[in-house]
Amino acid sequence: MTRLVLLGAGLIGREHAKLVAAHPDVTLVAVADPAPAARDYAEANGVGYFADYEAMLDATRPDGAIVALPNQLHLPAGLACIRLGIACLMEKPVADTIAAARELAEASEASGVPVLVGHHRRHSPDIGEARRLVRDGVLGELVTVNGMCLFNKNADYFDAAWRREPGGGPLLINLIHDIDSLRFICGEIDAVQAFTSSAARGFAVEDTASVTLRFASGALGTFVISDSVVSPWSWEFTSGQALYFPTQPGAYLFLGGRTASLSVSDMKLWRHAKPDGDWRDPVKLQVQPLPPTHAYDNQLEHFLAVIARTAPALITARDGMMTLATTLAIAEAARSGNRIDVPGFLAAH
Ligand SMILES: NC(=O)c1ccc[n+]([C@@H]2O[C@H](COP(=O)([O-])OP(=O)(O)OC[C@H]3O[C@@H](n4cnc5c(N)ncnc54)[C@H](O)[C@@H]3O)[C@@H](O)[C@H]2O)c1
């Protein structure tokens, strides 16, 4: 039986706890969270309770730790796990700044204690299959990438003041997931440009952004994101894999290659019937089948392999740092109006 602890029994922490409770080979030993509601939660669920996570790690010495704390606590909590040799599943973003992410990555690499970053979409069947098709060359050379993350957030979501201020908007909260998926499927993004708008909701933070991406492979991409649009075009809906949202089968991402094109999550693969076809010839549709697995279950299963040291972390702290840096570069591009080269931006932070 693998013994896990949970740092932070808030919104996503409790989802992790549910997944752990449903797994036959894993037990949740304790939670650490100073909030009174977390003490009640621990009591109601019959797990140990600590206000302080260092005290919990020390007393319980678990096999693994799930870190679902506010972003600024990711670095100290990750370092505390590493000091005790405890593998952790670190919720995204890996840390609140690039410098903090780098420090965590270096500590993990120097100690050999793994950090798995919780970009759960990488464990989703549609994202995995899209990566495979691109990497195996089924699309030919990748030329274009075009994606959308468009949804209509509930009004009371914005009751928390930080969600109305710069930094609390869809670029850093939502787009970071898409950037991670794009890096996973298509490879590194080396330059970005962006516009933002706050016209739909009128808050200080952006509600909408358009982003232009240049991939290291040479492929070019565009992505639009908004928390103020009624639409079915976002991974949350199309994948059927998200925790809190309805499923709306369809596509949110379109990958264009020299020999075929693919839409995700409906996995429609289009290519000419004849190998040397061109725009005068019809394209034929083939739907790629997906395994009937679930991203969060797959993530937990993978974390168990990481804990057992039978698999390297699919998303290391350094990998999470690249996703964070690319997303922050987009925010900087929008703020400054400049094109931002991601490697230079990373080096400067
Ligand atoms: N992967 C996803 O889809 C996803 C979804 C939501 C949130 N997240 C990430 O998960 C993390 C937590 O987000 P959330 O929405 O659950 O936040 P939340 O505010 O609901 O929960 C955070 C919890 O941490 C507790 N906490 C604060 N300081 C603490 C400390 N010093 N020690 C122990 N506990 C402490 C709080 O009391 C709270 O219960 C964030 O990094 C967020 O970006 C990821």
Tab-separated table of C-alpha atoms in Angstrom, residues 28-288:
chain	number	residue	atom	x	y	z
A	28	LEU	CA	-4.176	8.925	2.273
A	29	VAL	CA	-2.446	9.088	5.632
A	30	ALA	CA	-2.904	12.754	6.538
A	31	VAL	CA	-3.612	16.262	5.311
A	32	ALA	CA	-1.893	19.517	6.303
A	33	ASP	CA	-3.798	22.779	6.064
A	34	PRO	CA	-4.217	25.455	8.742
A	35	ALA	CA	-7.812	26.287	7.714
A	36	PRO	CA	-10.445	25.162	10.265
A	37	ALA	CA	-12.475	23.690	7.404
A	38	ALA	CA	-9.539	21.396	6.592
A	39	ARG	CA	-9.497	20.026	10.167
A	40	ASP	CA	-13.211	19.209	9.827
A	41	TYR	CA	-12.546	17.640	6.430
A	42	ALA	CA	-9.777	15.418	7.835
A	43	GLU	CA	-11.978	14.309	10.729
A	44	ALA	CA	-14.928	13.577	8.450
A	45	ASN	CA	-12.697	11.475	6.183
A	46	GLY	CA	-10.825	9.658	8.941
A	47	VAL	CA	-7.349	10.852	7.962
A	48	GLY	CA	-4.653	12.429	10.132
A	49	TYR	CA	-4.618	16.187	10.479
A	50	PHE	CA	-1.768	18.684	10.805
A	51	ALA	CA	-1.874	22.464	10.555
A	52	ASP	CA	1.777	22.531	9.495
A	53	TYR	CA	3.018	20.567	6.486
A	54	GLU	CA	6.633	20.267	7.689
A	55	ALA	CA	5.381	18.675	10.927
A	56	MET	CA	3.199	16.305	8.880
A	57	LEU	CA	6.004	15.223	6.546
A	58	ASP	CA	8.304	14.660	9.503
A	59	ALA	CA	5.774	12.688	11.550
A	60	THR	CA	4.307	10.552	8.758
A	61	ARG	CA	7.276	10.011	6.392
A	62	PRO	CA	4.975	9.133	3.468
A	63	ASP	CA	5.960	7.518	0.166
A	64	GLY	CA	4.646	10.512	-1.753
A	65	ALA	CA	3.073	13.939	-1.235
A	66	ILE	CA	0.457	15.784	-3.240
A	67	VAL	CA	1.068	19.539	-3.086
A	68	ALA	CA	-2.123	21.518	-3.739
A	69	LEU	CA	-1.111	24.754	-2.017
A	70	PRO	CA	-1.286	28.375	-3.211
A	71	ASN	CA	1.378	28.948	-5.882
A	72	GLN	CA	3.799	30.921	-3.699
A	73	LEU	CA	4.092	27.913	-1.346
A	74	HIS	CA	5.041	25.447	-4.101
A	75	LEU	CA	8.786	26.101	-3.780
A	76	PRO	CA	9.101	25.796	0.037
A	77	ALA	CA	6.792	22.761	0.105
A	78	GLY	CA	8.657	21.091	-2.767
A	79	LEU	CA	12.003	21.698	-1.056
A	80	ALA	CA	10.630	20.251	2.197
A	81	CYS	CA	9.625	17.062	0.346
A	82	ILE	CA	12.978	16.833	-1.420
A	83	ARG	CA	14.902	17.223	1.869
A	84	LEU	CA	13.122	14.110	3.189
A	85	GLY	CA	13.455	12.172	-0.084
A	86	ILE	CA	9.685	12.246	-0.707
A	87	ALA	CA	8.490	12.338	-4.333
A	88	CYS	CA	5.783	14.945	-4.868
A	89	LEU	CA	2.973	15.614	-7.280
A	90	MET	CA	3.141	19.411	-7.507
A	91	GLU	CA	0.017	21.163	-8.722
A	92	LYS	CA	0.511	23.563	-11.596
A	93	PRO	CA	2.055	26.049	-12.044
A	94	VAL	CA	5.261	24.450	-10.786
A	95	ALA	CA	5.992	27.673	-8.865
A	96	ASP	CA	4.950	31.318	-8.792
A	97	THR	CA	8.082	32.689	-10.520
A	98	ILE	CA	10.677	31.390	-12.967
A	99	ALA	CA	13.403	31.814	-10.321
A	100	ALA	CA	11.423	29.684	-7.836
A	101	ALA	CA	10.758	27.055	-10.512
A	102	ARG	CA	14.457	26.945	-11.377
A	103	GLU	CA	15.419	26.516	-7.712
A	104	LEU	CA	12.987	23.618	-7.365
A	105	ALA	CA	14.199	22.006	-10.602
A	106	GLU	CA	17.831	22.250	-9.483
A	107	ALA	CA	17.036	20.776	-6.054
A	108	SER	CA	15.125	17.885	-7.634
A	109	GLU	CA	17.881	17.191	-10.151
A	110	ALA	CA	20.708	17.428	-7.576
A	111	SER	CA	18.964	15.108	-5.100
A	112	GLY	CA	17.377	12.706	-7.576
A	113	VAL	CA	14.055	13.120	-5.728
A	114	PRO	CA	11.373	13.420	-8.407
A	115	VAL	CA	8.884	16.258	-8.760
A	116	LEU	CA	5.932	15.498	-11.041
A	117	VAL	CA	4.103	18.672	-12.091
A	118	GLY	CA	0.309	18.338	-12.219
A	119	HIS	CA	-0.310	19.304	-15.822
A	120	HIS	CA	-2.979	16.609	-15.946
A	121	ARG	CA	-3.816	17.087	-19.628
A	122	ARG	CA	-0.614	15.310	-20.622
A	123	HIS	CA	-2.208	12.168	-19.188
A	124	SER	CA	-5.344	12.638	-21.285
A	125	PRO	CA	-5.845	10.192	-24.171
A	126	ASP	CA	-6.502	12.906	-26.787
A	127	ILE	CA	-3.377	14.882	-25.923
A	128	GLY	CA	-1.247	11.733	-25.823
A	129	GLU	CA	-2.518	10.542	-29.208
A	130	ALA	CA	-2.046	13.986	-30.794
A	131	ARG	CA	1.565	13.987	-29.602
A	132	ARG	CA	2.103	10.494	-30.963
A	133	LEU	CA	0.681	11.385	-34.380
A	134	VAL	CA	2.845	14.503	-34.628
A	135	ARG	CA	5.986	12.793	-33.326
A	136	ASP	CA	5.498	9.744	-35.563
A	137	GLY	CA	5.274	12.055	-38.582
A	138	VAL	CA	1.714	11.062	-39.500
A	139	LEU	CA	0.913	14.736	-40.255
A	140	GLY	CA	4.198	15.201	-42.104
A	141	GLU	CA	6.099	18.354	-41.257
A	142	LEU	CA	3.938	20.444	-38.885
A	143	VAL	CA	3.128	23.802	-40.517
A	144	THR	CA	0.295	25.409	-38.525
A	145	VAL	CA	-1.276	25.204	-35.064
A	146	ASN	CA	-4.571	26.892	-34.272
A	147	GLY	CA	-6.352	26.617	-30.930
A	148	MET	CA	-9.128	28.012	-28.774
A	149	CYS	CA	-9.926	28.193	-25.088
A	150	LEU	CA	-13.271	29.948	-24.974
A	151	PHE	CA	-15.701	29.700	-22.083
A	152	ASN	CA	-18.008	31.836	-19.995
A	153	LYS	CA	-16.951	31.934	-16.336
A	154	ASN	CA	-19.669	32.346	-13.691
A	155	ALA	CA	-20.105	35.876	-12.272
A	156	ASP	CA	-19.355	34.878	-8.651
A	157	TYR	CA	-16.004	33.411	-9.774
A	158	PHE	CA	-14.888	37.049	-9.778
A	159	ASP	CA	-15.962	37.730	-6.167
A	160	ALA	CA	-12.351	37.019	-5.147
A	161	ALA	CA	-10.602	40.352	-5.718
A	162	TRP	CA	-7.351	38.777	-7.025
A	163	ARG	CA	-9.270	37.363	-10.011
A	164	ARG	CA	-10.078	40.900	-11.157
A	165	GLU	CA	-6.472	42.104	-10.943
A	166	PRO	CA	-3.508	41.568	-13.324
A	167	GLY	CA	-2.076	38.058	-12.858
A	168	GLY	CA	-5.473	36.587	-11.912
A	169	GLY	CA	-6.800	36.251	-15.457
A	170	PRO	CA	-7.077	33.549	-18.108
A	171	LEU	CA	-3.492	33.969	-19.379
A	172	LEU	CA	-1.841	32.682	-16.215
A	173	ILE	CA	-4.677	30.503	-14.893
A	174	ASN	CA	-5.999	28.829	-18.046
A	175	LEU	CA	-3.676	29.411	-21.001
A	176	ILE	CA	-0.816	27.783	-19.075
A	177	HIS	CA	-2.597	24.422	-19.538
A	178	ASP	CA	-2.839	24.933	-23.287
A	179	ILE	CA	0.761	26.086	-23.525
A	180	ASP	CA	1.843	22.943	-21.704
A	181	SER	CA	-0.185	20.758	-24.079
A	182	LEU	CA	1.165	22.594	-27.138
A	183	ARG	CA	4.756	22.152	-25.939
A	184	PHE	CA	4.050	18.460	-25.306
A	185	ILE	CA	2.447	17.879	-28.704
A	186	CYS	CA	4.392	20.248	-30.968
A	187	GLY	CA	7.695	20.920	-29.182
A	188	GLU	CA	9.181	24.120	-27.760
A	189	ILE	CA	7.757	27.557	-28.506
A	190	ASP	CA	10.618	29.962	-29.194
A	191	ALA	CA	8.881	33.311	-29.776
A	192	VAL	CA	5.517	34.855	-28.896
A	193	GLN	CA	3.408	37.953	-29.552
A	194	ALA	CA	0.053	38.799	-27.964
A	195	PHE	CA	-2.833	41.218	-27.579
A	196	THR	CA	-5.128	41.329	-24.551
A	197	SER	CA	-8.479	42.976	-23.937
A	198	SER	CA	-10.562	43.585	-20.830
A	199	ALA	CA	-13.521	45.008	-22.729
A	200	ALA	CA	-15.943	42.124	-22.100
A	201	ARG	CA	-15.918	42.255	-18.275
A	202	GLY	CA	-14.308	45.638	-17.632
A	203	PHE	CA	-11.917	44.411	-14.920
A	204	ALA	CA	-8.277	45.490	-14.599
A	205	VAL	CA	-7.211	41.972	-15.626
A	206	GLU	CA	-7.569	40.680	-19.195
A	207	ASP	CA	-10.646	38.625	-20.021
A	208	THR	CA	-9.539	37.867	-23.592
A	209	ALA	CA	-6.254	37.380	-25.427
A	210	SER	CA	-4.975	36.484	-28.869
A	211	VAL	CA	-1.537	34.932	-29.097
A	212	THR	CA	0.848	34.271	-31.973
A	213	LEU	CA	3.390	31.497	-31.517
A	214	ARG	CA	6.506	30.435	-33.378
A	215	PHE	CA	7.641	26.915	-32.586
A	216	ALA	CA	11.295	25.896	-32.568
A	217	SER	CA	10.391	23.448	-35.380
A	218	GLY	CA	9.420	26.428	-37.558
A	219	ALA	CA	5.661	25.792	-37.285
A	220	LEU	CA	3.508	28.899	-36.694
A	221	GLY	CA	0.532	29.045	-34.367
A	222	THR	CA	-2.331	31.189	-33.131
A	223	PHE	CA	-4.399	30.764	-30.000
A	224	VAL	CA	-7.381	32.736	-28.695
A	225	ILE	CA	-8.553	32.577	-25.098
A	226	SER	CA	-11.465	34.248	-23.324
A	227	ASP	CA	-13.369	33.760	-20.076
A	228	SER	CA	-16.302	35.715	-21.517
A	229	VAL	CA	-17.409	33.710	-24.563
A	230	VAL	CA	-20.258	31.201	-24.768
A	231	SER	CA	-18.783	28.311	-26.748
A	232	PRO	CA	-18.017	24.574	-26.767
A	233	TRP	CA	-14.409	25.229	-27.944
A	234	SER	CA	-12.088	24.468	-25.082
A	235	TRP	CA	-10.255	21.317	-23.977
A	236	GLU	CA	-12.351	21.275	-20.789
A	237	PHE	CA	-15.440	20.567	-22.887
A	238	THR	CA	-14.155	18.699	-25.936
A	239	SER	CA	-12.039	16.137	-24.091
A	240	GLY	CA	-14.692	14.972	-21.640
A	241	GLN	CA	-11.834	14.689	-19.150
A	242	ALA	CA	-12.184	17.780	-16.955
A	243	LEU	CA	-13.435	17.576	-13.387
A	244	TYR	CA	-16.111	20.240	-13.187
A	245	PHE	CA	-17.405	20.849	-16.701
A	246	PRO	CA	-19.926	19.363	-19.131
A	247	THR	CA	-18.678	17.388	-22.108
A	248	GLN	CA	-19.281	18.954	-25.532
A	249	PRO	CA	-17.741	16.607	-28.093
A	250	GLY	CA	-15.814	18.452	-30.779
A	251	ALA	CA	-12.524	20.179	-31.394
A	252	TYR	CA	-10.537	22.981	-29.791
A	253	LEU	CA	-7.176	22.511	-31.507
A	254	PHE	CA	-6.319	22.174	-35.193
A	255	LEU	CA	-2.917	20.936	-36.329
A	256	GLY	CA	-1.965	21.389	-39.989
A	257	GLY	CA	0.782	19.281	-41.540
A	258	ARG	CA	2.291	18.736	-44.987
A	259	THR	CA	0.641	15.314	-45.361
A	260	ALA	CA	-2.373	15.450	-43.011
A	261	SER	CA	-4.292	17.599	-40.537
A	262	LEU	CA	-5.719	16.696	-37.151
A	263	SER	CA	-8.377	18.193	-34.921
A	264	VAL	CA	-8.310	17.539	-31.159
A	265	SER	CA	-10.223	16.261	-29.112
A	266	ASP	CA	-12.425	14.640	-31.788
A	267	MET	CA	-9.285	13.165	-33.354
A	268	LYS	CA	-10.361	13.743	-36.944
A	269	LEU	CA	-7.454	13.055	-39.236
A	270	TRP	CA	-7.775	14.423	-42.775
A	271	ARG	CA	-5.596	13.538	-45.742
A	272	HIS	CA	-5.787	13.176	-49.492
A	273	ALA	CA	-6.934	9.802	-50.733
A	274	LYS	CA	-4.061	9.768	-53.208
A	275	PRO	CA	-0.588	10.276	-51.791
A	276	ASP	CA	0.358	13.113	-54.159
A	277	GLY	CA	-3.024	14.859	-53.878
A	278	ASP	CA	-3.430	18.644	-53.777
A	279	TRP	CA	-6.304	21.098	-53.142
A	280	ARG	CA	-8.154	19.878	-56.234
A	281	ASP	CA	-8.520	16.435	-54.656
A	282	PRO	CA	-10.908	15.606	-51.826
A	283	VAL	CA	-9.518	14.981	-48.337
A	284	LYS	CA	-10.676	11.820	-46.576
A	285	LEU	CA	-11.617	11.605	-42.919
A	286	GLN	CA	-10.322	8.982	-40.529
A	287	VAL	CA	-11.201	9.161	-36.839
A	288	GLN	CA	-8.403	7.991	-34.571
